[in-house]
Every structure is written in structure tokens, then in C-alpha cells.
XYZ file of C-alpha atoms in Angstrom:
420
model
C -10.638 6.080 -40.690
C -10.729 9.088 -38.363
C -13.515 7.483 -36.312
C -11.490 4.301 -35.991
C -8.465 6.206 -34.714
C -10.688 8.051 -32.226
C -12.201 4.759 -31.030
C -8.750 3.209 -30.629
C -7.492 6.167 -28.631
C -10.554 6.092 -26.350
C -10.307 2.381 -25.558
C -6.549 2.451 -25.075
C -6.609 5.509 -22.792
C -9.353 4.054 -20.619
C -7.754 0.631 -20.227
C -4.296 2.017 -19.471
C -5.824 4.290 -16.849
C -7.687 1.419 -15.198
C -4.627 -0.785 -15.222
C -2.426 1.843 -13.660
C -5.113 2.795 -11.167
C -4.656 -0.562 -9.479
C -1.054 0.263 -8.635
C -1.832 3.448 -6.763
C -5.304 2.846 -5.371
C -5.738 -0.812 -4.595
C -2.085 -1.337 -3.703
C -2.121 1.318 -0.976
C 0.319 0.787 1.822
C 1.217 -2.823 2.256
C 1.569 -2.189 5.989
C 4.008 -5.071 6.031
C 6.997 -3.271 7.519
C 7.277 -5.655 10.492
C 5.604 -8.600 12.213
C 5.812 -6.696 15.500
C 3.674 -3.857 14.163
C 1.339 -6.289 12.440
C 0.504 -7.896 15.783
C -0.809 -4.587 17.169
C -2.405 -3.181 13.956
C 0.600 -0.803 13.800
C -0.766 1.137 16.774
C 2.040 3.272 18.208
C 4.550 2.150 15.614
C 6.052 5.605 15.060
C 7.321 5.761 18.665
C 7.351 2.364 20.456
C 10.818 1.471 19.116
C 10.890 -2.113 20.395
C 13.098 -3.113 17.456
C 14.945 -1.588 14.497
C 11.882 -1.651 12.199
C 10.771 1.654 13.775
C 12.935 3.533 11.259
C 10.347 2.698 8.581
C 7.783 4.816 10.468
C 9.812 7.531 12.230
C 13.546 8.152 11.846
C 13.665 10.195 15.069
C 12.778 7.111 17.123
C 16.238 5.706 16.371
C 17.482 8.058 19.096
C 15.791 5.761 21.638
C 18.419 3.048 20.967
C 21.589 2.918 23.055
C 23.121 -0.098 21.274
C 23.305 -1.360 17.657
C 20.237 -3.337 16.614
C 19.194 -5.442 13.641
C 15.754 -6.732 12.683
C 14.707 -8.875 9.730
C 11.425 -10.505 8.913
C 8.823 -11.699 6.455
C 5.151 -10.771 6.161
C 2.711 -12.835 4.089
C -0.385 -11.115 2.681
C -3.105 -13.513 1.540
C -5.914 -11.551 -0.125
C -9.444 -12.812 -0.768
C -10.877 -10.498 -3.439
C -14.289 -11.441 -4.802
C -16.065 -9.937 -7.813
C -19.644 -11.223 -7.969
C -23.063 -10.487 -9.510
C -21.301 -9.578 -12.759
C -23.296 -8.131 -15.651
C -21.008 -7.452 -18.627
C -22.484 -5.840 -21.743
C -20.995 -5.586 -25.218
C -22.740 -3.200 -27.638
C -25.599 -2.916 -25.188
C -26.217 -6.677 -24.910
C -25.456 -8.739 -21.788
C -22.876 -11.467 -22.349
C -24.102 -14.611 -20.558
C -22.036 -17.070 -18.555
C -19.923 -14.594 -16.560
C -19.060 -16.454 -13.369
C -17.906 -14.835 -10.142
C -14.207 -13.981 -10.109
C -11.719 -14.628 -7.310
C -8.834 -12.316 -8.172
C -6.717 -12.192 -5.019
C -3.414 -13.894 -4.328
C -0.523 -14.269 -1.916
C 2.325 -11.773 -1.578
C 5.563 -12.223 0.383
C 7.021 -9.004 1.810
C 10.511 -9.272 3.388
C 12.205 -6.533 5.373
C 15.539 -5.817 7.060
C 16.709 -2.909 9.254
C 19.866 -1.872 11.051
C 20.338 0.934 13.594
C 23.737 2.086 14.879
C 24.247 4.750 17.572
C 27.342 6.831 16.796
C 27.432 8.553 20.192
C 24.921 9.849 22.728
C 23.638 12.412 20.175
C 23.698 10.843 16.701
C 22.231 7.561 15.445
C 22.189 6.277 11.873
C 20.222 3.480 10.283
C 19.167 1.822 7.079
C 16.394 -0.444 5.903
C 14.916 -2.307 2.973
C 11.143 -2.735 2.975
C 8.007 -2.030 0.934
C 5.151 0.479 1.232
C 3.149 -0.236 -1.941
C 2.238 -3.274 -4.016
C -0.589 -5.508 -5.197
C -1.542 -8.324 -7.555
C -4.908 -9.208 -9.054
C -5.602 -11.531 -11.974
C -8.920 -12.287 -13.660
C -9.575 -15.560 -15.494
C -8.768 -15.547 -19.214
C -12.368 -16.674 -19.810
C -13.786 -13.444 -18.357
C -15.344 -11.495 -21.259
C -14.633 -8.067 -19.758
C -10.890 -8.208 -19.326
C -10.530 -4.649 -20.596
C -11.731 -3.913 -17.036
C -9.990 -6.825 -15.289
C -6.938 -8.585 -16.724
C -3.630 -8.800 -14.847
C -2.129 -6.229 -12.487
C 1.123 -7.066 -10.691
C 2.793 -4.109 -8.992
C 5.743 -4.208 -6.581
C 7.807 -1.571 -4.805
C 10.937 -1.555 -2.646
C 12.165 1.207 -0.335
C 15.902 1.576 0.264
C 16.092 3.877 3.298
C 19.006 5.745 4.886
C 18.207 7.732 8.039
C 19.819 9.767 10.812
C 18.511 10.825 14.234
C 19.742 13.563 16.578
C 18.950 13.768 20.295
C 18.497 17.430 21.249
C 18.065 16.738 24.966
C 16.545 14.151 27.300
C 13.069 14.836 25.950
C 13.340 15.895 22.296
C 14.791 14.024 19.324
C 14.531 14.682 15.602
C 15.374 12.631 12.540
C 15.111 12.337 8.797
C 16.215 10.338 5.833
C 16.133 9.581 2.141
C 14.113 6.870 0.404
C 15.170 5.407 -2.918
C 11.973 3.810 -4.237
C 12.058 1.124 -6.913
C 8.759 0.235 -8.548
C 7.860 -2.356 -11.169
C 4.600 -3.328 -12.802
C 3.097 -5.835 -15.209
C -0.265 -4.769 -16.611
C -2.425 -6.553 -19.175
C -5.856 -5.600 -20.512
C -7.423 -7.538 -23.340
C -10.711 -8.177 -25.132
C -10.680 -10.354 -28.251
C -13.804 -8.757 -29.737
C -12.500 -5.216 -29.275
C -9.053 -6.125 -30.568
C -10.551 -7.713 -33.686
C -12.860 -4.751 -34.302
C -9.969 -2.321 -33.924
C -7.585 -4.342 -36.034
C -5.188 -4.345 -33.078
C -1.824 -6.053 -33.490
C -1.839 -7.260 -29.891
C -3.415 -6.771 -26.468
C -5.207 -3.533 -25.690
C -2.626 -2.918 -22.958
C 0.592 -4.837 -22.362
C 3.019 -3.198 -19.939
C 6.176 -4.475 -18.267
C 7.899 -1.404 -16.836
C 9.921 -0.184 -13.880
C 11.582 2.905 -12.513
C 13.201 4.698 -9.566
C 12.254 7.775 -7.552
C 13.737 9.663 -4.607
C 11.701 10.565 -1.534
C 12.429 11.865 1.947
C 11.068 11.749 5.475
C 11.337 13.726 8.714
C 10.211 12.976 12.252
C 10.324 13.905 15.913
C 9.951 12.235 19.308
C 8.936 13.824 22.610
C 9.582 11.785 25.778
C 7.474 12.941 28.687
C 9.312 10.358 30.782
C 10.593 6.799 30.389
C 7.074 5.349 30.165
C 5.278 8.001 28.108
C 6.303 9.326 24.713
C 4.889 10.676 21.463
C 6.083 10.541 17.864
C 5.251 12.550 14.760
C 6.542 11.835 11.245
C 6.020 12.968 7.661
C 6.980 11.062 4.527
C 7.206 12.662 1.086
C 6.511 10.213 -1.728
C 7.540 11.403 -5.213
C 6.082 10.813 -8.646
C 7.585 7.609 -10.033
C 8.367 7.454 -13.759
C 8.156 3.931 -15.159
C 9.648 2.890 -18.497
C 10.070 -0.416 -20.283
C 7.975 -2.446 -22.707
C 4.729 -0.513 -23.115
C 2.399 -1.355 -25.998
C -1.162 -0.275 -26.718
C -3.047 -2.392 -29.203
C 0.288 -3.895 -30.223
C 1.831 -0.483 -30.927
C 4.874 0.403 -28.827
C 4.787 3.622 -26.798
C 8.084 5.390 -26.121
C 6.844 7.593 -23.286
C 7.245 7.105 -19.533
C 4.223 6.591 -17.335
C 4.079 9.045 -14.398
C 2.724 7.419 -11.236
C 1.890 9.801 -8.337
C 2.467 8.269 -4.891
C 0.862 9.667 -1.719
C 2.589 11.561 1.076
C 1.947 10.239 4.589
C 1.915 11.745 8.089
C 1.628 9.799 11.344
C 1.155 10.640 15.020
C 1.738 7.923 17.630
C 1.664 7.638 21.411
C 2.929 5.034 23.889
C 2.077 4.806 27.593
C 3.362 2.081 29.906
C 0.781 2.032 32.689
C 2.676 -0.338 34.976
C 5.167 -3.196 34.821
C 2.724 -5.390 32.893
C 0.467 -3.186 30.731
C 0.978 -0.574 28.010
C -1.405 1.149 25.619
C -0.438 2.702 22.283
C -2.177 4.364 19.366
C -1.644 5.959 15.957
C -3.422 8.263 13.559
C -2.096 8.259 10.005
C -3.050 10.515 7.088
C -2.450 9.363 3.505
C -2.627 11.971 0.736
C -4.430 9.882 -1.882
C -5.831 13.082 -3.404
C -2.324 13.353 -4.885
C -3.476 10.770 -7.409
C -5.654 13.211 -9.337
C -4.717 12.209 -12.870
C -2.653 9.772 -14.903
C -0.423 10.979 -17.715
C 2.893 10.366 -19.444
C 5.999 12.508 -19.519
C 5.171 13.242 -23.148
C 2.007 15.061 -22.136
C -0.456 12.309 -23.018
C -3.393 12.693 -20.615
C -4.935 9.312 -19.864
C -7.531 9.835 -17.171
C -8.759 11.922 -14.228
C -9.579 10.560 -10.777
C -11.615 11.595 -7.771
C -9.552 10.141 -4.923
C -9.849 11.534 -1.447
C -7.295 11.467 1.365
C -7.324 8.365 3.549
C -6.977 7.886 7.311
C -5.876 5.079 9.623
C -6.955 5.039 13.270
C -5.262 2.359 15.370
C -5.439 1.415 19.060
C -3.450 -1.369 20.704
C -2.232 -2.841 23.958
C 0.751 -4.854 25.173
C 0.830 -7.270 28.119
C 4.300 -8.066 29.476
C 3.573 -11.572 30.721
C 7.042 -12.344 32.106
C 10.706 -12.091 31.147
C 10.174 -14.461 28.215
C 6.833 -13.461 26.688
C 5.108 -10.243 25.545
C 1.541 -10.409 24.232
C -0.068 -7.728 22.077
C -3.266 -6.924 20.199
C -4.690 -4.041 18.180
C -7.522 -2.666 16.098
C -7.369 -0.349 13.078
C -10.048 1.416 11.069
C -8.735 2.161 7.568
C -10.734 4.523 5.349
C -11.052 4.114 1.588
C -9.320 6.440 -0.842
C -12.094 6.111 -3.400
C -15.050 8.441 -3.550
C -17.245 8.269 -6.652
C -14.887 6.398 -8.985
C -14.740 2.629 -8.431
C -13.582 -0.357 -10.463
C -13.794 -4.146 -10.440
C -9.985 -4.198 -10.530
C -9.812 -1.806 -7.554
C -11.842 -3.519 -4.805
C -11.394 -0.778 -2.250
C -13.568 0.100 0.758
C -13.297 1.136 4.379
C -11.605 -1.733 6.229
C -11.216 -3.007 9.763
C -8.103 -4.710 11.144
C -8.187 -7.251 13.985
C -4.617 -8.004 15.060
C -2.761 -10.102 17.622
C 0.838 -11.151 18.182
C 3.560 -12.030 20.657
C 7.281 -11.721 21.317
C 9.423 -14.575 22.636
C 12.677 -13.388 24.204
C 15.396 -15.910 23.353
C 17.774 -14.097 25.696
C 18.280 -10.519 26.864
C 19.585 -9.457 23.434
C 17.467 -11.337 20.891
C 13.818 -12.198 20.303
C 11.333 -13.533 17.779
C 8.016 -11.838 16.989
C 4.884 -13.304 15.422
C 1.872 -11.324 14.247
C -1.431 -12.040 12.526
C -4.201 -9.772 11.223
C -7.624 -10.375 9.719
C -8.638 -7.506 7.435
C -12.344 -7.080 6.705
C -13.647 -5.045 3.785
C -17.165 -4.120 2.670
C -19.365 -4.916 -0.322
C -19.052 -2.179 -2.941
C -21.350 -1.761 -5.968
C -19.376 -0.992 -9.131
C -20.488 0.366 -12.502
C -17.980 0.986 -15.298
C -18.381 1.781 -18.970
C -16.467 2.663 -22.094
C -18.230 5.546 -23.870
C -18.888 5.358 -27.592
C -16.552 7.954 -29.188
C -18.545 8.065 -32.450
C -20.996 10.999 -32.199
C -23.081 9.667 -35.089
C -24.090 6.537 -33.127
C -23.585 7.631 -29.517
C -27.261 8.555 -29.036
C -28.339 4.988 -29.910
C -25.339 3.232 -28.327
C -23.858 5.395 -25.533
C -21.404 2.729 -24.366
C -19.321 0.238 -26.333
C -18.958 -2.000 -23.275
C -19.999 -1.795 -19.634
C -19.806 -3.871 -16.479
C -21.633 -3.831 -13.169
C -20.690 -6.004 -10.203
C -20.218 -6.192 -6.441
C -16.683 -6.336 -5.066
C -15.332 -7.219 -1.644
C -11.726 -7.496 -0.432
C -10.707 -9.341 2.740
C -7.247 -10.559 3.720
C -5.164 -12.505 6.205
C -1.733 -11.125 7.063
C 0.951 -13.162 8.841
C 4.415 -12.092 9.961
C 7.557 -13.354 11.650
C 10.465 -11.149 12.772
C 13.900 -11.786 14.323
C 15.536 -8.925 16.218
C 18.847 -8.608 18.042
C 20.794 -5.913 19.812
C 24.575 -5.940 20.209
């Protein structure tokens, strides 16, 4: 009986950890804050300030507005996540017939922003957008769904910000972020559940929660055509509660989800009446996600994440009074180091982006952006150790899986902006 309880605890802890890992590691930043930024791989987005969506990257850049402005849009993220060359083993024996899995999907990410100058010193603004989220779903026929299953994680940022212009060159800003997060997580394996005498799925979670974060930023304007922006965003630990059951047994503790802080430096340089170049370097503190535990002290798993970086370079061509054309490239480094998973198809990625603005009149415009995101093949090996010391030497793992994962995506966006 003691061995059975130990086995149950081991399986449950591992599968909860893997399920929750998807929310923080594979979700990453959606980078869907605007179609305008999408069309230039978000190069220069913390300082360009060509519409109100800039408050999602740097509150200080609101000081660049001399009239009220609104921007609303929709980004579509269509992921192509492939898990291939699968070898799943149960009790040391390969389970035949495991076909390749296509576990991506389509996500719709809306956003809306409003900026309002109070006077020549103070500007306030607010926005609703998302920084994190993902969805992957393996087929029910997949034998190793204690490693796959369903992961559906969403987040929404409700932002309130203020900017202050110190002088003609320096501006500062900051704000608060109310972050709402929700997640549905399922991990199941009929053979394991039967062997454990489980009353339900290994993991079945439908939970949500709120957290409060903050951000600060600054802008330095060398002159009208050259400026730099620097911002820092603190992301808190989010506590999620709701319907959480492990092996059919309800858990009354909250799951603590660490979210990464972010810092970004951007530059913008208008070379002449027709050309501008812009760039960004962003740091993401994924090492913050070092462990997963509950508020009751239940330790579920440790991780080996490393901090991530984005390097983006873009250009804008001002064709005429009606059309602006833009393009950009980003190199996005992986947060994973040694720990990988079939449900976390992460790797270094490259972004190829293009977009345009059509000026309806001198106060309103429509932006379109598109990006192709290219990942790399990653070899994955996962296992569930045998917790029974009397048999562990003969059978070190209860189950294991090896595979190759790759994640690509298309991102599309449309944005309407107007000043008043």
C-alpha cells in the first residue's frame, strides 16, 4: 500500500509539472500586441510610437503624443507543431503504432489601447492585450498522453499607465498591469490509471487567477528623427485556483505560476524623408521559472530554464502620403537548456516579417502585418522513474518517450488607429 501511494504521488507530480510547464515555457510572449509591430518583427517597438499600442512596450513613449489616440486590432497565430519519430515505452516495451502528432492550433489575440495627453507634461493611457498564452492538443489515441494531452492557457493584461515629459529630450513613464490567467490541463493514460486505481484522469485542471505587475520606462530624444527607449516590466507569480484533480482526487491548493520579467531597449532613426531603421534587444527572465509548487508547500518539479533574448532589426519605407511599407527580422533564443518535452516544442526561432500602413486620412490608418516564424528540430527524451526501489534496478522507468519536435508558425495582424 505504501508503494502504491508513492507511485501515485510520483506520476501525479510529474504530469502536473509537465502540464503546467507548457503555460510558462512554450507559451512565452505571444508578441501579438499589435499588427504594426508584427510587420517589423517588433523592431523598435519600445520607442517608435506610431500608434497607441506603444504603451504595451514602453509607457514613457506616450509622452510623444500631442493628441488623444486610439488603436484596436486582432492578431491571428497559426502554429504548426510537429512531434515525429515517436518511440513510447511502457514497462520497458515499445508500444507500436504511434503516429506522428500535429498538436498546434489557431489563436486569436485582440488588443485595444487609448492614450490621452493631459497637458504638455502628463499623458495617461490604458490598454487590454496579452503577453502569454498557448494551446496544444494530442490525439486521444496517443498512448503517451501523460506526456502530451491537452494544454490551453490564456492571459489578459489590463494596463493603466502614465508618462511625464521632463524636458524636450527626456521622458519617463510607468504603470500597473492586472494580469488574468486561465488554464485547462489534461494528462491521461488508461493503463496507468487502471494500475493506480485512479478515479479519473491523472491530471484534470480548469483554473484561473489574477496577479498584479508593474512597468517603468524612459525615452531619450536626440532630435525629432532619432530617439531611444528603455523599459522594464515586472511580472508577478500568478496563483491559479479552480477545479484541480489528480487521479480523480480533488486538490484544494493553489498552483503558483512564476512569470518572467522583461527588459527592452529600442532605437529609431529616420534617415531621410523616405527611410527609417529601427531595432530592439529584449531580455526575458525565464530563469525565474525555476520550480513549480503550490501555496500549500507541495513541491512538484524543478526546471533548468535559462534567460531568453530577442534581437530584432527592421526598416520602414515611407512610399507616399498614403502608404508606409515595413519589414523586419528577429532572432529569438530558447528558454530551455537541458530539460525538454514533447508538449514544450521550444527552440531558437527566426522571424521574417513584413507589413504596411494605409493612411485613410491624416488622422486614421489601417495596418497589416504578417510573420513567418521558423523553429528547429529538437530531440526529446522524457521518462517517469520507477519509485519502487525493489524493482527500480530491473525497471528504471515506468514509461518513457523519445521524439523529435519542431514548431513553426504564421502570424497575421490587422490594426485600426486614429488620433483626435
